Short mmCIF file of C-alpha atoms in Angstrom, two decimals:
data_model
loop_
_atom_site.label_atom_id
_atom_site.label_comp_id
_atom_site.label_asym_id
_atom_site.label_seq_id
_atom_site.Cartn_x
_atom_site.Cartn_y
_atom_site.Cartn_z
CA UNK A 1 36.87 -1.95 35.35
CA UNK A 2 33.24 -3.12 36.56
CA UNK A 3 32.43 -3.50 32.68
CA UNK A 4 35.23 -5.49 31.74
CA UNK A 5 34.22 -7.36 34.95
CA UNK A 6 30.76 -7.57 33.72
CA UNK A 7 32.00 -9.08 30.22
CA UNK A 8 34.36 -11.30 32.01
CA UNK A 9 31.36 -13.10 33.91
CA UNK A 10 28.91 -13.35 31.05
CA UNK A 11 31.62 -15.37 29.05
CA UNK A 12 33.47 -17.62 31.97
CA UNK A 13 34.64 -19.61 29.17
CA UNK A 14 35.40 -17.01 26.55
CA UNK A 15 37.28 -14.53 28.41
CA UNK A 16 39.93 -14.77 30.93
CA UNK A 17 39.92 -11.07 32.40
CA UNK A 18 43.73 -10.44 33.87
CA UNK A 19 44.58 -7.11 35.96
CA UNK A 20 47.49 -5.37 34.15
CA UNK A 21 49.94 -4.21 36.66
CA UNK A 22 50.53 -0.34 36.78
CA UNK A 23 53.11 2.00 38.32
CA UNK A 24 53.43 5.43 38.84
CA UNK A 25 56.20 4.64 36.22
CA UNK A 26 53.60 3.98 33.77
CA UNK A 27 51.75 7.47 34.08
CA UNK A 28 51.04 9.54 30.97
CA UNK A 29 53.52 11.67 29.60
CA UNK A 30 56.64 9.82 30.94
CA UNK A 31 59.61 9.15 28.66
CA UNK A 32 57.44 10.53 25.86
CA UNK A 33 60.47 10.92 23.80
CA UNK A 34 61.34 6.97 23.66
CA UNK A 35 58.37 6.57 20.89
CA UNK A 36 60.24 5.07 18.04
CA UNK A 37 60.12 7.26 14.42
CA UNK A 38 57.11 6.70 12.74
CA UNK A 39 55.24 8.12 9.35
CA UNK A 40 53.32 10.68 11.90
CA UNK A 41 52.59 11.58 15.31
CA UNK A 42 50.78 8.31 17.17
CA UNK A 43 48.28 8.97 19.19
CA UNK A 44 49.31 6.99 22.28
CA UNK A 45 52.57 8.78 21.90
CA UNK A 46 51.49 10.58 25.42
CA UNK A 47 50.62 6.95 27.09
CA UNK A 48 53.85 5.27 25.26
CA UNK A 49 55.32 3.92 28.74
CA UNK A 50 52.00 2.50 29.68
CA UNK A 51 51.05 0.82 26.08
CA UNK A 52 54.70 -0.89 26.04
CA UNK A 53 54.45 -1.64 29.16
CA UNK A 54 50.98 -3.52 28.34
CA UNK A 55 51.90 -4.98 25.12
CA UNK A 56 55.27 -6.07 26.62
CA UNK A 57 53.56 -7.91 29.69
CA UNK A 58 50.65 -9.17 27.16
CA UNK A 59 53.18 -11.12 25.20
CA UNK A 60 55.80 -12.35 28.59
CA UNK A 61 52.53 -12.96 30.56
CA UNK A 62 49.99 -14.65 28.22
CA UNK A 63 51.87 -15.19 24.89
CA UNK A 64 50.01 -12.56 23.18
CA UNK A 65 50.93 -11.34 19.81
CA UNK A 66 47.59 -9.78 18.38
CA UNK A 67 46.10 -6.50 20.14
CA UNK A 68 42.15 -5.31 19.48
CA UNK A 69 41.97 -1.41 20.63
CA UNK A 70 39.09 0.42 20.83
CA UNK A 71 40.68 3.55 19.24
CA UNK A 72 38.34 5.24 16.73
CA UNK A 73 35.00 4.42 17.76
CA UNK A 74 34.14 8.12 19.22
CA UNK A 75 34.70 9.53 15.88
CA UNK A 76 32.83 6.47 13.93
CA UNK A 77 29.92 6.27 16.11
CA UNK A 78 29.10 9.95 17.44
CA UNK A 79 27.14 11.34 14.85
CA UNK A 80 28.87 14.95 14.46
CA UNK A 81 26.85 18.29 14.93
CA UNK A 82 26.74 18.88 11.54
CA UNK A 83 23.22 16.54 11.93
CA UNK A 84 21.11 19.54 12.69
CA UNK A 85 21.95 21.19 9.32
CA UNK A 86 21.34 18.04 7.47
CA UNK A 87 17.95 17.42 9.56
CA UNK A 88 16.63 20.92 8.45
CA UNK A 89 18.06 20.47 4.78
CA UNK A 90 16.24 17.56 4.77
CA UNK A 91 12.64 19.02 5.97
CA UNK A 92 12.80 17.72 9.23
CA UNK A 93 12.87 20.42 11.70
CA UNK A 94 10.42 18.74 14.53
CA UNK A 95 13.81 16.51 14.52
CA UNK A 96 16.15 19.02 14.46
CA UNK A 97 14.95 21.27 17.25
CA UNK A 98 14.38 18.30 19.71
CA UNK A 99 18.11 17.18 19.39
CA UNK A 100 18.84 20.54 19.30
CA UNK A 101 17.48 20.92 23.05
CA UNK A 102 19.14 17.50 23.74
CA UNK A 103 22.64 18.66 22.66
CA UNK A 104 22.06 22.23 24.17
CA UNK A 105 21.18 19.99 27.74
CA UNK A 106 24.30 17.58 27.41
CA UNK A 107 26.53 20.24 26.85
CA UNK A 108 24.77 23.04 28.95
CA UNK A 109 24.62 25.21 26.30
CA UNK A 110 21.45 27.84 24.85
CA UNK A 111 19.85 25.83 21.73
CA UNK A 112 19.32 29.19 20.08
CA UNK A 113 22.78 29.77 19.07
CA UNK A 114 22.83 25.56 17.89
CA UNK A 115 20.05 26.50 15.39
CA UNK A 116 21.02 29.33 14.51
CA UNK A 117 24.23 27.87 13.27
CA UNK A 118 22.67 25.08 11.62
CA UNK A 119 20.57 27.29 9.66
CA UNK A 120 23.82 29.06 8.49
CA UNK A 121 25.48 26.00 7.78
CA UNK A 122 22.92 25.12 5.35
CA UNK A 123 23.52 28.23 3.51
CA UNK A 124 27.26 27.26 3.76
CA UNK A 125 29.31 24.85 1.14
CA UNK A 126 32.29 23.02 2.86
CA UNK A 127 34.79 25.29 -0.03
CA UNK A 128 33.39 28.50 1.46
CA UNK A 129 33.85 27.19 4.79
CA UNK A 130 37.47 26.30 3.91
CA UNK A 131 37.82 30.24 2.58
CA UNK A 132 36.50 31.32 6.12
CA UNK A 133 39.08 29.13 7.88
CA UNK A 134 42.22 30.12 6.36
CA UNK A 135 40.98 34.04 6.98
CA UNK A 136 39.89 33.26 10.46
CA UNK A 137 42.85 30.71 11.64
CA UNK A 138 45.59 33.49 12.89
CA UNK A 139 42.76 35.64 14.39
CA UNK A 140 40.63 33.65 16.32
CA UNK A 141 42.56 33.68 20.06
CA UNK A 142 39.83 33.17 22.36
CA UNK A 143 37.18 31.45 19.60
CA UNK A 144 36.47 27.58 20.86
CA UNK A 145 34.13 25.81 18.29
CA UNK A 146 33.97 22.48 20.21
CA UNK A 147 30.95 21.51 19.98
CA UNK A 148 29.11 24.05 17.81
CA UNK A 149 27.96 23.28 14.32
CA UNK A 150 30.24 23.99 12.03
CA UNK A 151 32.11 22.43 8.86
CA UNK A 152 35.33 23.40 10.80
CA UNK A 153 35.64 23.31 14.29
CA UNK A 154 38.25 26.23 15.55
CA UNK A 155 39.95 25.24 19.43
CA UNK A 156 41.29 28.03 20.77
CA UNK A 157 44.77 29.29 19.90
CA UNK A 158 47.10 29.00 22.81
CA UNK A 159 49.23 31.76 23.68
CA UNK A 160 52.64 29.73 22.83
CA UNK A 161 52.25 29.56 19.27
CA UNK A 162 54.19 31.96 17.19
CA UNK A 163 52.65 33.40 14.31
CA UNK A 164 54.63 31.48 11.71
CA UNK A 165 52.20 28.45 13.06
CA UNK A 166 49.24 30.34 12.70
CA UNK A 167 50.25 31.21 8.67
CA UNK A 168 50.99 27.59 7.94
CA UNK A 169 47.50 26.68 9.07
CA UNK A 170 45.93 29.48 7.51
CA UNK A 171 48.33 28.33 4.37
CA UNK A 172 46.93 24.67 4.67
CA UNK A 173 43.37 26.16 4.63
CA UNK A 174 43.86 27.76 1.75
CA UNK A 175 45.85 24.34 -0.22
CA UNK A 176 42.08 22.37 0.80
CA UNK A 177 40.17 24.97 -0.26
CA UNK A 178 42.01 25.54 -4.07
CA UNK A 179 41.20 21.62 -4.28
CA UNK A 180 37.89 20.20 -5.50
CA UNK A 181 35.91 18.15 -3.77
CA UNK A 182 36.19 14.43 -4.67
CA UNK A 183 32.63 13.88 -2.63
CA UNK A 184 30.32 17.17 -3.12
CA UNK A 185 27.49 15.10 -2.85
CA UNK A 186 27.10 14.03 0.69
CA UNK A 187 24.97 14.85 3.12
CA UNK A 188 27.11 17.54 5.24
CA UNK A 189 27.30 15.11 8.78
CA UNK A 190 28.67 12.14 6.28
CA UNK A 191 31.34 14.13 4.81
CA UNK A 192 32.34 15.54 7.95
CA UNK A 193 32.92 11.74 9.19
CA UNK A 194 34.77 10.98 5.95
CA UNK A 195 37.37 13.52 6.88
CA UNK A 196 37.35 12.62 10.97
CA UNK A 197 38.01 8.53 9.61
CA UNK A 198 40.42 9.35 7.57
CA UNK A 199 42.23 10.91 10.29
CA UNK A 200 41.60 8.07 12.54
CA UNK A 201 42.86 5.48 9.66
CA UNK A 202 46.20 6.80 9.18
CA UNK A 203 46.70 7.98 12.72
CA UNK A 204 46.26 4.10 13.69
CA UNK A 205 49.20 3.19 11.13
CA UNK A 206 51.37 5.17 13.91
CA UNK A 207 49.96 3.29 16.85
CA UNK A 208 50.45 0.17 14.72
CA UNK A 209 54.39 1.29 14.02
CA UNK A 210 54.30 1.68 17.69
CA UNK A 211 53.02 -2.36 18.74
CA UNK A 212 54.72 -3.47 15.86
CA UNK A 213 57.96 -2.38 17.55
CA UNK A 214 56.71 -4.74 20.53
CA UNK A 215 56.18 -7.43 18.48
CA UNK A 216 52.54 -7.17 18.58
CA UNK A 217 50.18 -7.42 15.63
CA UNK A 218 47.53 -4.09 16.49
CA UNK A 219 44.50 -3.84 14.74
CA UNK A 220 41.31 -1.15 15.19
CA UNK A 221 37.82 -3.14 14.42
CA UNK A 222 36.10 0.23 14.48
CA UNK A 223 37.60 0.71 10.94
CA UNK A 224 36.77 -2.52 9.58
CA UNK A 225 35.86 -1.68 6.44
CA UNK A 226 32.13 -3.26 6.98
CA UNK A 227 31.88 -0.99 9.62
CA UNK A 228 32.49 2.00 8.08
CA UNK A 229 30.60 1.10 5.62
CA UNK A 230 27.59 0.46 7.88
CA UNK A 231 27.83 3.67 9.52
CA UNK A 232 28.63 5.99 6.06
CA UNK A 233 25.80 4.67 4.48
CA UNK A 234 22.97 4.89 6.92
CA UNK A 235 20.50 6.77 5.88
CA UNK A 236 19.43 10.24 7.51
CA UNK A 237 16.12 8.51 9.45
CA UNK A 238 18.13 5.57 10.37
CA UNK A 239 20.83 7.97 12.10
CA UNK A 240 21.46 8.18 16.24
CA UNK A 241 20.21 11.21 17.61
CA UNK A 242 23.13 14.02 17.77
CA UNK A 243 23.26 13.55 21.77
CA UNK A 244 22.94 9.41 21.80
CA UNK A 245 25.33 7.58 23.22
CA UNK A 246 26.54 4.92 20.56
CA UNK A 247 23.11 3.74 20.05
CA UNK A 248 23.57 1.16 16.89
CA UNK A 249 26.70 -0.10 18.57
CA UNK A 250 24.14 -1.02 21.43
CA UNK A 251 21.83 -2.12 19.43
CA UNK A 252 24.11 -4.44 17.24
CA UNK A 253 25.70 -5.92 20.68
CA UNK A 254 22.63 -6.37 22.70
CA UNK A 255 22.32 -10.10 22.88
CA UNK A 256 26.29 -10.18 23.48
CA UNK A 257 27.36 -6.99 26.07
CA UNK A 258 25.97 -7.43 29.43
CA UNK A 259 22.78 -5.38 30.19
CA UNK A 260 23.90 -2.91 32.69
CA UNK A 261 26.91 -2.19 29.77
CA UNK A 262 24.29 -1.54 26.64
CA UNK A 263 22.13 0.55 28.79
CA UNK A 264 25.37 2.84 29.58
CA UNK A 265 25.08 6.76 28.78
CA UNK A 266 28.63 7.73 29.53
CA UNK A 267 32.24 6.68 29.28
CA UNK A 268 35.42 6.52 31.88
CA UNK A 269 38.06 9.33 31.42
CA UNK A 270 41.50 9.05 31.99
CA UNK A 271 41.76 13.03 32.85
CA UNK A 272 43.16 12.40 36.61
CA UNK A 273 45.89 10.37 35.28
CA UNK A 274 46.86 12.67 32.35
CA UNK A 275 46.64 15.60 35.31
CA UNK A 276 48.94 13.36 37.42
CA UNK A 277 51.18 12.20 35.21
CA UNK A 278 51.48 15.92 33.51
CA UNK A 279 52.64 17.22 37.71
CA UNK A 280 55.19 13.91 37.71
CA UNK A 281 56.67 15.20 34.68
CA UNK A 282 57.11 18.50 34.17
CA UNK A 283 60.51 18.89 34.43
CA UNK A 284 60.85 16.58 31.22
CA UNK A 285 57.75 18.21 29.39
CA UNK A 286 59.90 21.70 30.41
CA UNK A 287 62.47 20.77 28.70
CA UNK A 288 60.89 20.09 25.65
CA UNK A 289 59.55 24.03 25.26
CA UNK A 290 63.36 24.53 23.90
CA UNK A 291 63.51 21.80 21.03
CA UNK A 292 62.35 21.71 17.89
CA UNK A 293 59.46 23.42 17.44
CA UNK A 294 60.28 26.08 19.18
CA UNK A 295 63.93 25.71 16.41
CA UNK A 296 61.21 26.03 13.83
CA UNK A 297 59.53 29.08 14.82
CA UNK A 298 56.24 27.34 15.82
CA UNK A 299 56.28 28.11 19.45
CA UNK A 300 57.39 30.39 22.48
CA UNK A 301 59.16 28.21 24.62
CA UNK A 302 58.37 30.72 27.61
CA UNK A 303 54.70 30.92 27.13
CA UNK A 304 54.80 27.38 26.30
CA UNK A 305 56.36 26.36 29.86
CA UNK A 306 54.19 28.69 31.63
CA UNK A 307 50.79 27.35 29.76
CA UNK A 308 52.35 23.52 31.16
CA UNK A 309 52.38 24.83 34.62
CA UNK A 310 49.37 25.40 34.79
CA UNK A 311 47.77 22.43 33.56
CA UNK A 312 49.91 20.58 35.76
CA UNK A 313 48.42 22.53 38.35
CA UNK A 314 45.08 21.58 37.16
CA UNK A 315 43.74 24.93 35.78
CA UNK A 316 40.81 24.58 33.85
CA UNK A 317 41.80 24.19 29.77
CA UNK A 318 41.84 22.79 26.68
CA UNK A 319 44.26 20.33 26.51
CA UNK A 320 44.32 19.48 22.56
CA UNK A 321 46.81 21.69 21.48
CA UNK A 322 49.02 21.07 24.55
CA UNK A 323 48.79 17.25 23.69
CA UNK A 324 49.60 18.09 19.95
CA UNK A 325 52.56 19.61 20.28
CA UNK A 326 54.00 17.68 22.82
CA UNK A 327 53.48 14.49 20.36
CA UNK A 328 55.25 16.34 17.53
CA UNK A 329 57.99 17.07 19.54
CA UNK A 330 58.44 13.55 20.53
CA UNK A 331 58.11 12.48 16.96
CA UNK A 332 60.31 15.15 15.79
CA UNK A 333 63.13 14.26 18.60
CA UNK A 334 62.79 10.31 17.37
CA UNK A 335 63.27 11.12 13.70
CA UNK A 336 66.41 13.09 14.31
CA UNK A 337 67.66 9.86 16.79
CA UNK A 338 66.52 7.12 14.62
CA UNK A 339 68.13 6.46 11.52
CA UNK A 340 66.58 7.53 8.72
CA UNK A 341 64.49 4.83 7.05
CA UNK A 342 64.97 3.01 4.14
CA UNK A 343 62.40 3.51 1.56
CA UNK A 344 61.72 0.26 -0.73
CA UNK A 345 61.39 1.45 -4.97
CA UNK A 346 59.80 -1.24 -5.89
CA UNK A 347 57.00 -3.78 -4.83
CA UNK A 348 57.79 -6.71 -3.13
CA UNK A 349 56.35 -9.27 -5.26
CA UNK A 350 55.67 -12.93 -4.12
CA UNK A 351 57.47 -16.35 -5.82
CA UNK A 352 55.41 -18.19 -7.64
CA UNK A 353 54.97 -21.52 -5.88
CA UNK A 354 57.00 -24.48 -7.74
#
């Protein structure tokens, strides 16, 4: 809010900075299952009642029928840890161990093991990695990757999910790996971004499915294709440091973003609300343990309710999985509510002008 603020003043004439009304009817996780059907899982499939409620007050309120989100630019913009094992392929280790240290200090972590993984990962091509994945996917309970470097990055497997989900992802491990790669050349941080925005790209179609049902025109200016561009092809001495906080974004804005916002280290979270909104719900999120994932043999609806509990009660956790399968189950209850869609054969073509 003081940033928006911040913007808000530089620009008096530009932007006209309105406070969107919120309710506790608007916290995360309500009425989940209201998301219409889409090709995928959106990601703001957890926030649905808030966004609608946004877009919906955007267009009564203001006559708004365009929407710029900011979706996208974590992935774009953070360089990934795979850095380090391109900085030491590359002959730079002075580099490499001093964002080593830096990483090791953000994330209060010993730099020893972040080299020492580096050093493997140079030694290791993404196909082998793939191999190591689908061995290690139904095995790894309490292994957490976040963070580490590492093609790959495991989460730890929650307790809910049966072991027919841990085969498929072993199975889709092993699908990747049996397939070439179409960009073997890359340096190993670049091809890891390739994969994290393409996942970003089609994820947005969802959230776009999502305004579109609004009325509202949504687009993502993080994946402008000049921008991906920009960042893809930067070369490795040109690249942020691995613990930098969006430093070419800063440096691109500087004569537009307000001082006090390009000299910012750290971003907002939205944890409290997704921790209050998880408590106002869980009689809804309960009831979703018994649908159809758990039909499908993906998850343990008891183990599933009890691991909800307690992140409603605030235990300490990983919520990525949690979030995951919630979304699916929202997506899956909208395809079998929606009718099904009707696919078009053949390109619409325009009429020639007369």
């Amino acid at each position: 809010m003081h940033h928006a603020r911040l913007a808000a003043d530089r620009y008096p004439r530009r932007i006209a900075h309105h406070l969107l009304p919120l309710t506790d009817r608007h916290l995360p996780y309500t009425r989940i299952t209201d998301v219409p059907a889409s090709d995928e899982p959106a990601p703001s499939t957890l926030t649905n009642t808030r966004l609608i409620h946004q877009l919906n007050w955007m267009r009564a309120e203001l006559g708004s029928c365009t929407h710029l989100t900011g979706d996208g630019g974590d992935s774009i913009l953070f360089q990934p840890p795979a850095h380090l094992a391109d900085l030491i392929r590359h002959r730079n280790p002075g580099r490499a161990v001093a964002e080593a240290l830096g990483w090791a200090r953000l994330r209060h972590v010993p730099v020893g093991p972040l080299l020492r993984d580096a050093v493997r990962l140079v030694r290791t091509t993404r196909h082998r990695a793939l191999d190591l994945l689908a061995a290690q996917a139904g095995t790894a309970a309490g292994r957490n990757d976040h963070g580490r470097v590492t093609w790959f990055p495991l989460l730890p497997l929650p307790s809910w999910a049966e072991p027919q989900a841990r085969r498929l992802l072993a199975e889709a491990a092993q699908r990747a790996a049996a397939e070439p790669d179409p960009l073997p050349a890359l340096d190993f941080a670049v091809r890891v971004l390739v994969d994290e925005i393409r996942e970003v790209a089609r994820t947005a179609v969802a959230d776009a499915r999502l305004a579109a049902a609004c009325g509202i025109d949504l687009h993502n200016p993080f994946l402008d294709p000049v921008v991906v561009d920009a960042v893809l092809t930067c070369p490795i001495g040109s690249r942020p440091a691995l613990y930098a906080y969006k430093p070419h974004l800063a440096r691109a804005m500087a004569d537009l973003l307000p001082p006090q916002t390009t000299a910012r280290t750290t971003k907002g979270s939205f944890d409290a609300d997704h921790y209050t909104g998880m408590r106002a719900n869980l009689g809804d999120l309960s009831a979703l343990a018994d649908g159809y994932l758990a039909a499908l043999g993906l998850l343990h609806p008891g183990n599933f309710r009890r691991h909800l509990a307690q992140a409603a009660a605030g235990l300490p956790m990983p919520l990525a999985t949690l979030e995951q399968a919630l979304a699916a189950e929202a997506w899956l209850t909208a395809h079998h509510r929606d009718l099904a869609p009707g696919w078009t054969r053949t390109p619409v073509r325009s009429r020639p002008r007369a």
